[in-house]
Amino acid sequence: MIPRRKTSSRFLLFTLTLLLLINLSAFVASTELEDDDGEIDELLAIDEEEEEDGSADQHQHVEQQKEAEVLTKAQRIVLELNTDSSSRAISENEFVLILGYAPWDTRSAELMPQFAEAANKLKELGSPIVMAKLDAERYPKAASALQIRGFPTLLLFVNGTSQPYTGGFTGEDIVIWARKKTGDPVIRVNSVAEAEKFLETHHIYVIGLFDKFEGSDYEEFVKAAISDNGIQFGEVGDHGVAKVLYPDIKSTSKFVGLVKSEPERYTIFEDAFEMDKILEFLAYNKFPLVTRLTDLNSVSVYSSPIKLQVMVFGGADDFKRLIEPLQQVARKFKSKIMFIYVDIEDENLAKPFLTLFGLEDSDHALVTAFDNKISTKFLLEAEPTSGNIEDFCLGLLSASFPAYYKSQPVPDNKNASVLVVVGKTFDELVLNSPKNILIEIYTPWCINCETTSKQVEKLAKHFKGSDSLVVARIDASANEHPKLQVADYPTLLLYPEDNKANPIKLSTKSSGKDLAAAINKHLKSNSSKDEL
């Protein structure tokens, strides 16, 4: 028994040793590939024996050893390519799946263990595909020849011809995509034993029951299997075997259903047996009731045909508290609203969205929504209870819930020569004002805005004694309004007192004198109208 006080130091020593040995083996392998007589060396691997210990620390030690063994097992399988060996690997093998990466790239680091998991699984399944990876930063010539321009990049080479990877980014996603591209798109399940093994391998799949594996309906099913890039299709001819894979099956002759490992486990396809309809069915039903957004699934989430998306931001404790209520609500709006959970502490994922609401510094649970059809966002400002979230969703579907426009707090404009307008005060100070309003629309990051701001300050002093003109400004990066749609910064708009719906755009390149003259001309024109 290892004394408890020594466990952490022994674990640290083991970890450092393991990392050094793995790095050394990778270096040796890549060096030999540069200098040898043409053979492609596989990565070296280190096997470590597990120590038995009853303590919690030792258990953690064993678990980390197992993870290390998974990676080192993959190192025996995955080829480490370089400038010379990459072309040989492609020319000497029918199927080669290459991961182009950069050591410093975060997304590459996240994809590496998924790629290793896929390599192990494909090896177990007897797949003919060769798995390889290329450090594109170390071997830029090889990367350029393979047309690897970003990181990470996955490319499948079939008899020397490349095709882009179009699947998901979990280990299972890579396995399914690779098998579909290099083997049969549909796995035939002939017995209960095979069905049980199929269940162990796939957590999401499509199952088709057919009396005979022929005819137009079956052909459309296979076409859908070929076209879909992320879900494994299985086919059975026996009703008893089908019940193992889909216990709720009622049909005894022809059936297609989707199975997921979550509360909403079984979904029946009830439309015409046509490829497009099957694919549409999968697109609307393949995600969980509540999808947790990650870097690996973000592309597929953003491309979902369900354009109305409710996004919940929160920490780990919020997720535990809200997951069941969210699933209950999501079940009622299935295929109409997509529910997404985002870790609020993940700046890469959460901050870009929260910035759109002006809430990037929030640290508590928030419920938002995006209607990507009309590029509109919404915010639930009530407590995120099951009832409030359901009412929020009903309002979204009926188009009765108001869109959200971010705004800074209402400022104190007392004695200000240039009024500061925010989203909340745009109606009051601009659209509903009985005066002419000259407003500067700027952003803090705009290069030319500072020059225009100085001009506006001078104009404010020039027109200080005017009772009919108010000079104002608004920061467009922090404030929004549905009737303030500006794409260029800075922008100067003059809202006439008698026609606020049609503001006049003034040139920001004009001198202060020319701007003052243009404004005076308009004020006199309005004055003449009043006299008439």
mmCIF file of C-alpha atoms in Angstrom, residues 27-341:
data_model
loop_
_atom_site.group_PDB
_atom_site.id
_atom_site.type_symbol
_atom_site.label_atom_id
_atom_site.label_comp_id
_atom_site.label_asym_id
_atom_site.label_seq_id
_atom_site.Cartn_x
_atom_site.Cartn_y
_atom_site.Cartn_z
ATOM 1 C CA PHE A 27 10.182 12.758 -32.130
ATOM 2 C CA VAL A 28 12.057 9.540 -32.839
ATOM 3 C CA ALA A 29 9.277 8.280 -35.126
ATOM 4 C CA SER A 30 9.094 11.500 -37.127
ATOM 5 C CA THR A 31 12.902 11.708 -37.400
ATOM 6 C CA GLU A 32 13.098 8.164 -38.730
ATOM 7 C CA LEU A 33 10.400 8.948 -41.271
ATOM 8 C CA GLU A 34 12.603 11.756 -42.607
ATOM 9 C CA ASP A 35 15.758 9.646 -42.838
ATOM 10 C CA ASP A 36 14.814 5.998 -43.364
ATOM 11 C CA ASP A 37 14.656 3.977 -46.604
ATOM 12 C CA GLY A 38 11.008 4.794 -47.261
ATOM 13 C CA GLU A 39 9.087 2.780 -44.696
ATOM 14 C CA ILE A 40 6.408 4.629 -42.692
ATOM 15 C CA ASP A 41 7.036 4.067 -38.992
ATOM 16 C CA GLU A 42 4.166 3.902 -36.589
ATOM 17 C CA LEU A 43 4.316 5.871 -33.393
ATOM 18 C CA LEU A 44 5.992 4.242 -30.441
ATOM 19 C CA ALA A 45 3.858 3.569 -27.405
ATOM 20 C CA ILE A 46 4.546 3.048 -23.756
ATOM 21 C CA ASP A 47 2.668 0.539 -21.645
ATOM 22 C CA GLU A 48 2.439 1.238 -17.935
ATOM 23 C CA GLU A 49 1.233 -1.297 -15.407
ATOM 24 C CA GLU A 50 -1.598 -0.260 -13.126
ATOM 25 C CA GLU A 51 -0.940 -0.286 -9.422
ATOM 26 C CA GLU A 52 -3.622 -1.550 -7.089
ATOM 27 C CA ASP A 53 -4.596 0.714 -4.239
ATOM 28 C CA GLY A 54 -7.800 1.176 -2.296
ATOM 29 C CA SER A 55 -7.534 4.929 -1.728
ATOM 30 C CA ALA A 56 -9.448 7.539 -3.714
ATOM 31 C CA ASP A 57 -6.190 9.071 -4.940
ATOM 32 C CA GLN A 58 -4.998 5.718 -6.244
ATOM 33 C CA HIS A 59 -8.326 5.181 -8.011
ATOM 34 C CA GLN A 60 -7.861 8.503 -9.795
ATOM 35 C CA HIS A 61 -4.316 7.440 -10.625
ATOM 36 C CA VAL A 62 -5.607 4.237 -12.240
ATOM 37 C CA GLU A 63 -8.257 6.114 -14.213
ATOM 38 C CA GLN A 64 -5.660 8.475 -15.620
ATOM 39 C CA GLN A 65 -3.488 5.499 -16.511
ATOM 40 C CA LYS A 66 -6.384 4.059 -18.491
ATOM 41 C CA GLU A 67 -6.800 7.330 -20.376
ATOM 42 C CA ALA A 68 -3.085 7.314 -21.132
ATOM 43 C CA GLU A 69 -3.374 3.745 -22.431
ATOM 44 C CA VAL A 70 -6.165 4.804 -24.818
ATOM 45 C CA LEU A 71 -3.923 7.504 -26.246
ATOM 46 C CA THR A 72 -0.865 5.291 -26.466
ATOM 47 C CA LYS A 73 -2.952 2.580 -28.102
ATOM 48 C CA ALA A 74 -3.953 5.130 -30.715
ATOM 49 C CA GLN A 75 -0.313 6.055 -31.197
ATOM 50 C CA ARG A 76 0.348 2.520 -32.407
ATOM 51 C CA ILE A 77 -2.357 2.986 -35.027
ATOM 52 C CA VAL A 78 -2.164 6.628 -36.109
ATOM 53 C CA LEU A 79 0.687 7.448 -38.466
ATOM 54 C CA GLU A 80 2.697 10.600 -37.761
ATOM 55 C CA LEU A 81 3.349 12.037 -41.214
ATOM 56 C CA ASN A 82 6.036 14.368 -42.491
ATOM 57 C CA THR A 83 7.025 15.896 -45.834
ATOM 58 C CA ASP A 84 8.204 12.627 -47.389
ATOM 59 C CA SER A 85 5.862 10.105 -45.801
ATOM 60 C CA SER A 86 2.583 11.928 -46.450
ATOM 61 C CA SER A 87 2.648 11.323 -50.206
ATOM 62 C CA ARG A 88 3.693 7.676 -49.697
ATOM 63 C CA ALA A 89 0.899 7.053 -47.227
ATOM 64 C CA ILE A 90 -1.675 8.348 -49.691
ATOM 65 C CA SER A 91 -0.307 6.501 -52.707
ATOM 66 C CA GLU A 92 0.164 3.156 -50.923
ATOM 67 C CA ASN A 93 -3.271 2.931 -49.250
ATOM 68 C CA GLU A 94 -6.794 2.893 -50.627
ATOM 69 C CA PHE A 95 -8.270 4.942 -47.773
ATOM 70 C CA VAL A 96 -6.362 7.488 -45.655
ATOM 71 C CA LEU A 97 -8.000 9.900 -43.220
ATOM 72 C CA ILE A 98 -5.553 12.697 -42.363
ATOM 73 C CA LEU A 99 -5.830 15.182 -39.519
ATOM 74 C CA GLY A 100 -3.901 18.385 -40.205
ATOM 75 C CA TYR A 101 -3.213 20.228 -36.969
ATOM 76 C CA ALA A 102 -1.044 22.826 -35.250
ATOM 77 C CA PRO A 103 0.333 22.171 -31.739
ATOM 78 C CA TRP A 104 -0.723 25.614 -30.496
ATOM 79 C CA ASP A 105 -4.286 25.423 -31.846
ATOM 80 C CA THR A 106 -6.977 24.921 -29.182
ATOM 81 C CA ARG A 107 -9.463 23.243 -31.515
ATOM 82 C CA SER A 108 -6.751 20.855 -32.709
ATOM 83 C CA ALA A 109 -6.059 19.917 -29.096
ATOM 84 C CA GLU A 110 -9.768 19.249 -28.515
ATOM 85 C CA LEU A 111 -10.062 17.109 -31.634
ATOM 86 C CA MET A 112 -6.937 15.004 -30.964
ATOM 87 C CA PRO A 113 -8.462 12.666 -28.329
ATOM 88 C CA GLN A 114 -11.606 12.255 -30.466
ATOM 89 C CA PHE A 115 -9.450 11.322 -33.436
ATOM 90 C CA ALA A 116 -7.535 8.836 -31.250
ATOM 91 C CA GLU A 117 -10.796 7.298 -30.018
ATOM 92 C CA ALA A 118 -12.012 6.948 -33.598
ATOM 93 C CA ALA A 119 -8.742 5.322 -34.652
ATOM 94 C CA ASN A 120 -9.049 2.713 -31.898
ATOM 95 C CA LYS A 121 -12.663 1.969 -32.754
ATOM 96 C CA LEU A 122 -12.094 1.696 -36.502
ATOM 97 C CA LYS A 123 -9.213 -0.688 -35.847
ATOM 98 C CA GLU A 124 -11.467 -2.871 -33.669
ATOM 99 C CA LEU A 125 -14.130 -2.893 -36.394
ATOM 100 C CA GLY A 126 -11.611 -4.057 -38.991
ATOM 101 C CA SER A 127 -11.920 -0.922 -41.101
ATOM 102 C CA PRO A 128 -9.444 -0.678 -44.003
ATOM 103 C CA ILE A 129 -8.969 3.041 -43.421
ATOM 104 C CA VAL A 130 -5.507 4.303 -42.448
ATOM 105 C CA MET A 131 -5.557 7.044 -39.817
ATOM 106 C CA ALA A 132 -2.782 9.640 -39.956
ATOM 107 C CA LYS A 133 -1.941 13.086 -38.663
ATOM 108 C CA LEU A 134 0.322 15.879 -39.868
ATOM 109 C CA ASP A 135 1.832 18.720 -37.854
ATOM 110 C CA ALA A 136 1.140 21.382 -40.459
ATOM 111 C CA GLU A 137 3.260 23.965 -38.693
ATOM 112 C CA ARG A 138 6.330 21.710 -38.628
ATOM 113 C CA TYR A 139 5.816 20.445 -42.186
ATOM 114 C CA PRO A 140 4.338 23.398 -44.128
ATOM 115 C CA LYS A 141 5.299 21.978 -47.548
ATOM 116 C CA ALA A 142 3.380 18.782 -46.895
ATOM 117 C CA ALA A 143 0.427 20.777 -45.554
ATOM 118 C CA SER A 144 0.420 22.978 -48.651
ATOM 119 C CA ALA A 145 0.563 19.953 -50.951
ATOM 120 C CA LEU A 146 -2.457 18.468 -49.152
ATOM 121 C CA GLN A 147 -4.225 21.863 -49.234
ATOM 122 C CA ILE A 148 -4.415 22.101 -45.462
ATOM 123 C CA ARG A 149 -4.972 25.812 -44.878
ATOM 124 C CA GLY A 150 -6.684 25.937 -41.483
ATOM 125 C CA PHE A 151 -6.614 24.025 -38.220
ATOM 126 C CA PRO A 152 -7.811 21.454 -37.609
ATOM 127 C CA THR A 153 -8.488 20.007 -41.080
ATOM 128 C CA LEU A 154 -9.715 16.485 -41.806
ATOM 129 C CA LEU A 155 -9.300 15.058 -45.300
ATOM 130 C CA LEU A 156 -10.190 11.618 -46.632
ATOM 131 C CA PHE A 157 -8.087 10.290 -49.502
ATOM 132 C CA VAL A 158 -9.672 7.556 -51.609
ATOM 133 C CA ASN A 159 -7.186 6.045 -54.068
ATOM 134 C CA GLY A 160 -5.173 9.259 -53.920
ATOM 135 C CA THR A 161 -8.082 11.661 -54.420
ATOM 136 C CA SER A 162 -9.074 13.884 -51.500
ATOM 137 C CA GLN A 163 -12.525 14.792 -50.311
ATOM 138 C CA PRO A 164 -13.360 17.133 -47.419
ATOM 139 C CA TYR A 165 -14.629 15.799 -44.138
ATOM 140 C CA THR A 166 -18.296 16.644 -43.627
ATOM 141 C CA GLY A 167 -19.142 14.785 -40.428
ATOM 142 C CA GLY A 168 -19.266 15.669 -36.746
ATOM 143 C CA PHE A 169 -16.318 15.968 -34.421
ATOM 144 C CA THR A 170 -16.787 13.392 -31.688
ATOM 145 C CA GLY A 171 -15.024 10.042 -31.872
ATOM 146 C CA GLU A 172 -18.291 8.334 -32.761
ATOM 147 C CA ASP A 173 -19.058 10.930 -35.449
ATOM 148 C CA ILE A 174 -15.702 10.301 -37.114
ATOM 149 C CA VAL A 175 -16.196 6.521 -36.992
ATOM 150 C CA ILE A 176 -19.656 6.704 -38.573
ATOM 151 C CA TRP A 177 -18.578 9.088 -41.322
ATOM 152 C CA ALA A 178 -15.437 7.074 -42.130
ATOM 153 C CA ARG A 179 -17.333 3.781 -42.300
ATOM 154 C CA LYS A 180 -19.995 5.264 -44.571
ATOM 155 C CA LYS A 181 -17.368 6.604 -46.946
ATOM 156 C CA THR A 182 -15.246 3.456 -47.004
ATOM 157 C CA GLY A 183 -17.766 0.651 -46.600
ATOM 158 C CA ASP A 184 -21.483 -0.058 -46.516
ATOM 159 C CA PRO A 185 -23.658 2.918 -45.519
ATOM 160 C CA VAL A 186 -26.155 0.573 -43.831
ATOM 161 C CA ILE A 187 -25.312 -2.166 -41.324
ATOM 162 C CA ARG A 188 -27.507 -5.255 -41.671
ATOM 163 C CA VAL A 189 -28.480 -6.785 -38.321
ATOM 164 C CA ASN A 190 -29.478 -10.438 -38.669
ATOM 165 C CA SER A 191 -29.885 -11.716 -35.108
ATOM 166 C CA VAL A 192 -30.686 -10.720 -31.538
ATOM 167 C CA ALA A 193 -27.013 -11.120 -30.633
ATOM 168 C CA GLU A 194 -25.987 -8.789 -33.444
ATOM 169 C CA ALA A 195 -28.683 -6.323 -32.363
ATOM 170 C CA GLU A 196 -27.360 -6.296 -28.795
ATOM 171 C CA LYS A 197 -23.850 -5.658 -30.073
ATOM 172 C CA PHE A 198 -25.186 -2.867 -32.305
ATOM 173 C CA LEU A 199 -26.794 -1.269 -29.224
ATOM 174 C CA GLU A 200 -23.469 -1.270 -27.405
ATOM 175 C CA THR A 201 -21.745 0.509 -30.280
ATOM 176 C CA HIS A 202 -24.222 3.246 -31.229
ATOM 177 C CA HIS A 203 -25.979 5.738 -28.984
ATOM 178 C CA ILE A 204 -27.907 7.320 -31.885
ATOM 179 C CA TYR A 205 -29.025 5.437 -34.990
ATOM 180 C CA VAL A 206 -31.726 4.955 -37.616
ATOM 181 C CA ILE A 207 -33.317 1.536 -37.843
ATOM 182 C CA GLY A 208 -35.245 0.317 -40.872
ATOM 183 C CA LEU A 209 -37.430 -2.812 -40.990
ATOM 184 C CA PHE A 210 -38.107 -4.302 -44.423
ATOM 185 C CA ASP A 211 -39.642 -7.653 -45.451
ATOM 186 C CA LYS A 212 -37.247 -7.743 -48.358
ATOM 187 C CA PHE A 213 -34.225 -5.550 -48.891
ATOM 188 C CA GLU A 214 -35.461 -4.360 -52.260
ATOM 189 C CA GLY A 215 -38.056 -2.094 -53.837
ATOM 190 C CA SER A 216 -38.393 1.690 -54.128
ATOM 191 C CA ASP A 217 -38.974 2.302 -50.383
ATOM 192 C CA TYR A 218 -35.831 0.384 -49.458
ATOM 193 C CA GLU A 219 -33.827 2.150 -52.178
ATOM 194 C CA GLU A 220 -34.874 5.547 -50.802
ATOM 195 C CA PHE A 221 -33.821 4.394 -47.313
ATOM 196 C CA VAL A 222 -30.354 3.458 -48.597
ATOM 197 C CA LYS A 223 -30.051 6.748 -50.496
ATOM 198 C CA ALA A 224 -30.776 8.589 -47.251
ATOM 199 C CA ALA A 225 -28.127 6.522 -45.466
ATOM 200 C CA ILE A 226 -25.560 7.469 -48.105
ATOM 201 C CA SER A 227 -26.483 11.161 -48.020
ATOM 202 C CA ASP A 228 -26.510 11.501 -44.235
ATOM 203 C CA ASN A 229 -23.057 12.110 -42.777
ATOM 204 C CA GLY A 230 -23.575 11.710 -39.062
ATOM 205 C CA ILE A 231 -25.983 8.928 -38.098
ATOM 206 C CA GLN A 232 -25.477 5.199 -38.449
ATOM 207 C CA PHE A 233 -28.249 3.401 -40.337
ATOM 208 C CA GLY A 234 -29.178 -0.185 -39.550
ATOM 209 C CA GLU A 235 -31.542 -2.542 -41.362
ATOM 210 C CA VAL A 236 -33.368 -5.650 -40.185
ATOM 211 C CA GLY A 237 -35.703 -8.139 -41.822
ATOM 212 C CA ASP A 238 -37.018 -9.798 -38.656
ATOM 213 C CA HIS A 239 -39.588 -8.126 -36.380
ATOM 214 C CA GLY A 240 -38.166 -9.781 -33.261
ATOM 215 C CA VAL A 241 -34.685 -8.432 -33.986
ATOM 216 C CA ALA A 242 -36.183 -5.013 -34.728
ATOM 217 C CA LYS A 243 -37.822 -4.937 -31.271
ATOM 218 C CA VAL A 244 -34.411 -5.237 -29.640
ATOM 219 C CA LEU A 245 -33.332 -2.066 -31.409
ATOM 220 C CA TYR A 246 -36.691 -0.294 -31.216
ATOM 221 C CA PRO A 247 -38.893 -1.801 -28.453
ATOM 222 C CA ASP A 248 -41.872 0.433 -29.294
ATOM 223 C CA ILE A 249 -42.109 -0.823 -32.870
ATOM 224 C CA LYS A 250 -45.646 -1.681 -33.962
ATOM 225 C CA SER A 251 -45.240 -2.349 -37.669
ATOM 226 C CA THR A 252 -44.299 -5.875 -38.778
ATOM 227 C CA SER A 253 -43.445 -5.154 -42.407
ATOM 228 C CA LYS A 254 -42.079 -1.679 -43.121
ATOM 229 C CA PHE A 255 -40.776 0.786 -40.564
ATOM 230 C CA VAL A 256 -38.165 3.528 -40.012
ATOM 231 C CA GLY A 257 -37.366 5.029 -36.624
ATOM 232 C CA LEU A 258 -34.736 7.163 -34.915
ATOM 233 C CA VAL A 259 -33.205 6.132 -31.570
ATOM 234 C CA LYS A 260 -31.257 8.448 -29.217
ATOM 235 C CA SER A 261 -29.801 7.817 -25.773
ATOM 236 C CA GLU A 262 -31.805 10.459 -23.924
ATOM 237 C CA PRO A 263 -35.311 10.903 -22.414
ATOM 238 C CA GLU A 264 -36.882 11.413 -25.856
ATOM 239 C CA ARG A 265 -35.414 8.101 -26.971
ATOM 240 C CA TYR A 266 -37.688 6.867 -29.776
ATOM 241 C CA THR A 267 -39.096 8.832 -32.717
ATOM 242 C CA ILE A 268 -41.099 7.212 -35.529
ATOM 243 C CA PHE A 269 -40.802 8.328 -39.127
ATOM 244 C CA GLU A 270 -44.367 8.707 -40.408
ATOM 245 C CA ASP A 271 -43.941 10.319 -43.829
ATOM 246 C CA ALA A 272 -43.556 8.971 -47.368
ATOM 247 C CA PHE A 273 -40.483 6.800 -47.932
ATOM 248 C CA GLU A 274 -38.470 9.322 -49.906
ATOM 249 C CA MET A 275 -34.831 10.225 -49.355
ATOM 250 C CA ASP A 276 -35.472 13.955 -48.880
ATOM 251 C CA LYS A 277 -38.250 13.360 -46.380
ATOM 252 C CA ILE A 278 -36.144 10.909 -44.354
ATOM 253 C CA LEU A 279 -33.249 13.382 -44.269
ATOM 254 C CA GLU A 280 -35.584 16.208 -43.249
ATOM 255 C CA PHE A 281 -36.998 14.011 -40.476
ATOM 256 C CA LEU A 282 -33.478 13.406 -39.154
ATOM 257 C CA ALA A 283 -32.485 17.067 -39.379
ATOM 258 C CA TYR A 284 -35.424 18.078 -37.182
ATOM 259 C CA ASN A 285 -35.169 15.216 -34.686
ATOM 260 C CA LYS A 286 -31.516 14.158 -34.333
ATOM 261 C CA PHE A 287 -30.553 16.606 -31.592
ATOM 262 C CA PRO A 288 -31.263 15.922 -27.899
ATOM 263 C CA LEU A 289 -34.141 17.716 -26.222
ATOM 264 C CA VAL A 290 -31.486 20.046 -24.803
ATOM 265 C CA THR A 291 -28.197 20.249 -26.714
ATOM 266 C CA ARG A 292 -25.110 21.311 -24.807
ATOM 267 C CA LEU A 293 -23.110 23.572 -27.119
ATOM 268 C CA THR A 294 -19.443 22.675 -27.590
ATOM 269 C CA ASP A 295 -16.722 23.610 -30.060
ATOM 270 C CA LEU A 296 -17.111 20.151 -31.566
ATOM 271 C CA ASN A 297 -20.860 20.353 -32.288
ATOM 272 C CA SER A 298 -21.211 24.094 -32.895
ATOM 273 C CA VAL A 299 -21.197 23.840 -36.705
ATOM 274 C CA SER A 300 -24.022 21.293 -36.799
ATOM 275 C CA VAL A 301 -26.013 23.238 -34.178
ATOM 276 C CA TYR A 302 -25.753 26.522 -36.083
ATOM 277 C CA SER A 303 -26.754 24.827 -39.348
ATOM 278 C CA SER A 304 -29.875 23.196 -37.904
ATOM 279 C CA PRO A 305 -33.043 23.778 -39.962
ATOM 280 C CA ILE A 306 -34.792 24.697 -36.704
ATOM 281 C CA LYS A 307 -34.138 28.435 -36.877
ATOM 282 C CA LEU A 308 -35.909 29.412 -33.657
ATOM 283 C CA GLN A 309 -33.378 28.574 -30.928
ATOM 284 C CA VAL A 310 -33.668 29.076 -27.183
ATOM 285 C CA MET A 311 -30.219 29.410 -25.626
ATOM 286 C CA VAL A 312 -29.761 29.019 -21.873
ATOM 287 C CA PHE A 313 -26.538 30.325 -20.346
ATOM 288 C CA GLY A 314 -25.457 29.105 -16.924
ATOM 289 C CA GLY A 315 -22.813 27.405 -14.818
ATOM 290 C CA ALA A 316 -22.515 23.757 -13.790
ATOM 291 C CA ASP A 317 -24.923 24.146 -10.847
ATOM 292 C CA ASP A 318 -27.455 25.938 -13.060
ATOM 293 C CA PHE A 319 -27.247 23.097 -15.572
ATOM 294 C CA LYS A 320 -28.022 20.481 -12.899
ATOM 295 C CA ARG A 321 -30.945 22.559 -11.655
ATOM 296 C CA LEU A 322 -32.411 23.458 -15.033
ATOM 297 C CA ILE A 323 -31.831 20.385 -17.182
ATOM 298 C CA GLU A 324 -35.006 18.509 -16.212
ATOM 299 C CA PRO A 325 -37.343 21.551 -16.441
ATOM 300 C CA LEU A 326 -35.760 22.423 -19.782
ATOM 301 C CA GLN A 327 -36.298 18.902 -21.093
ATOM 302 C CA GLN A 328 -39.943 19.007 -20.012
ATOM 303 C CA VAL A 329 -40.501 22.268 -21.867
ATOM 304 C CA ALA A 330 -38.441 21.169 -24.889
ATOM 305 C CA ARG A 331 -40.599 18.053 -25.298
ATOM 306 C CA LYS A 332 -43.652 20.300 -25.838
ATOM 307 C CA PHE A 333 -41.938 22.285 -28.593
ATOM 308 C CA LYS A 334 -40.080 19.478 -30.312
ATOM 309 C CA SER A 335 -39.172 20.208 -33.954
ATOM 310 C CA LYS A 336 -40.356 23.808 -33.532
ATOM 311 C CA ILE A 337 -37.790 25.233 -31.118
ATOM 312 C CA MET A 338 -34.240 24.022 -30.571
ATOM 313 C CA PHE A 339 -33.033 24.197 -26.959
ATOM 314 C CA ILE A 340 -29.334 24.840 -26.408
ATOM 315 C CA TYR A 341 -27.377 25.034 -23.167
#
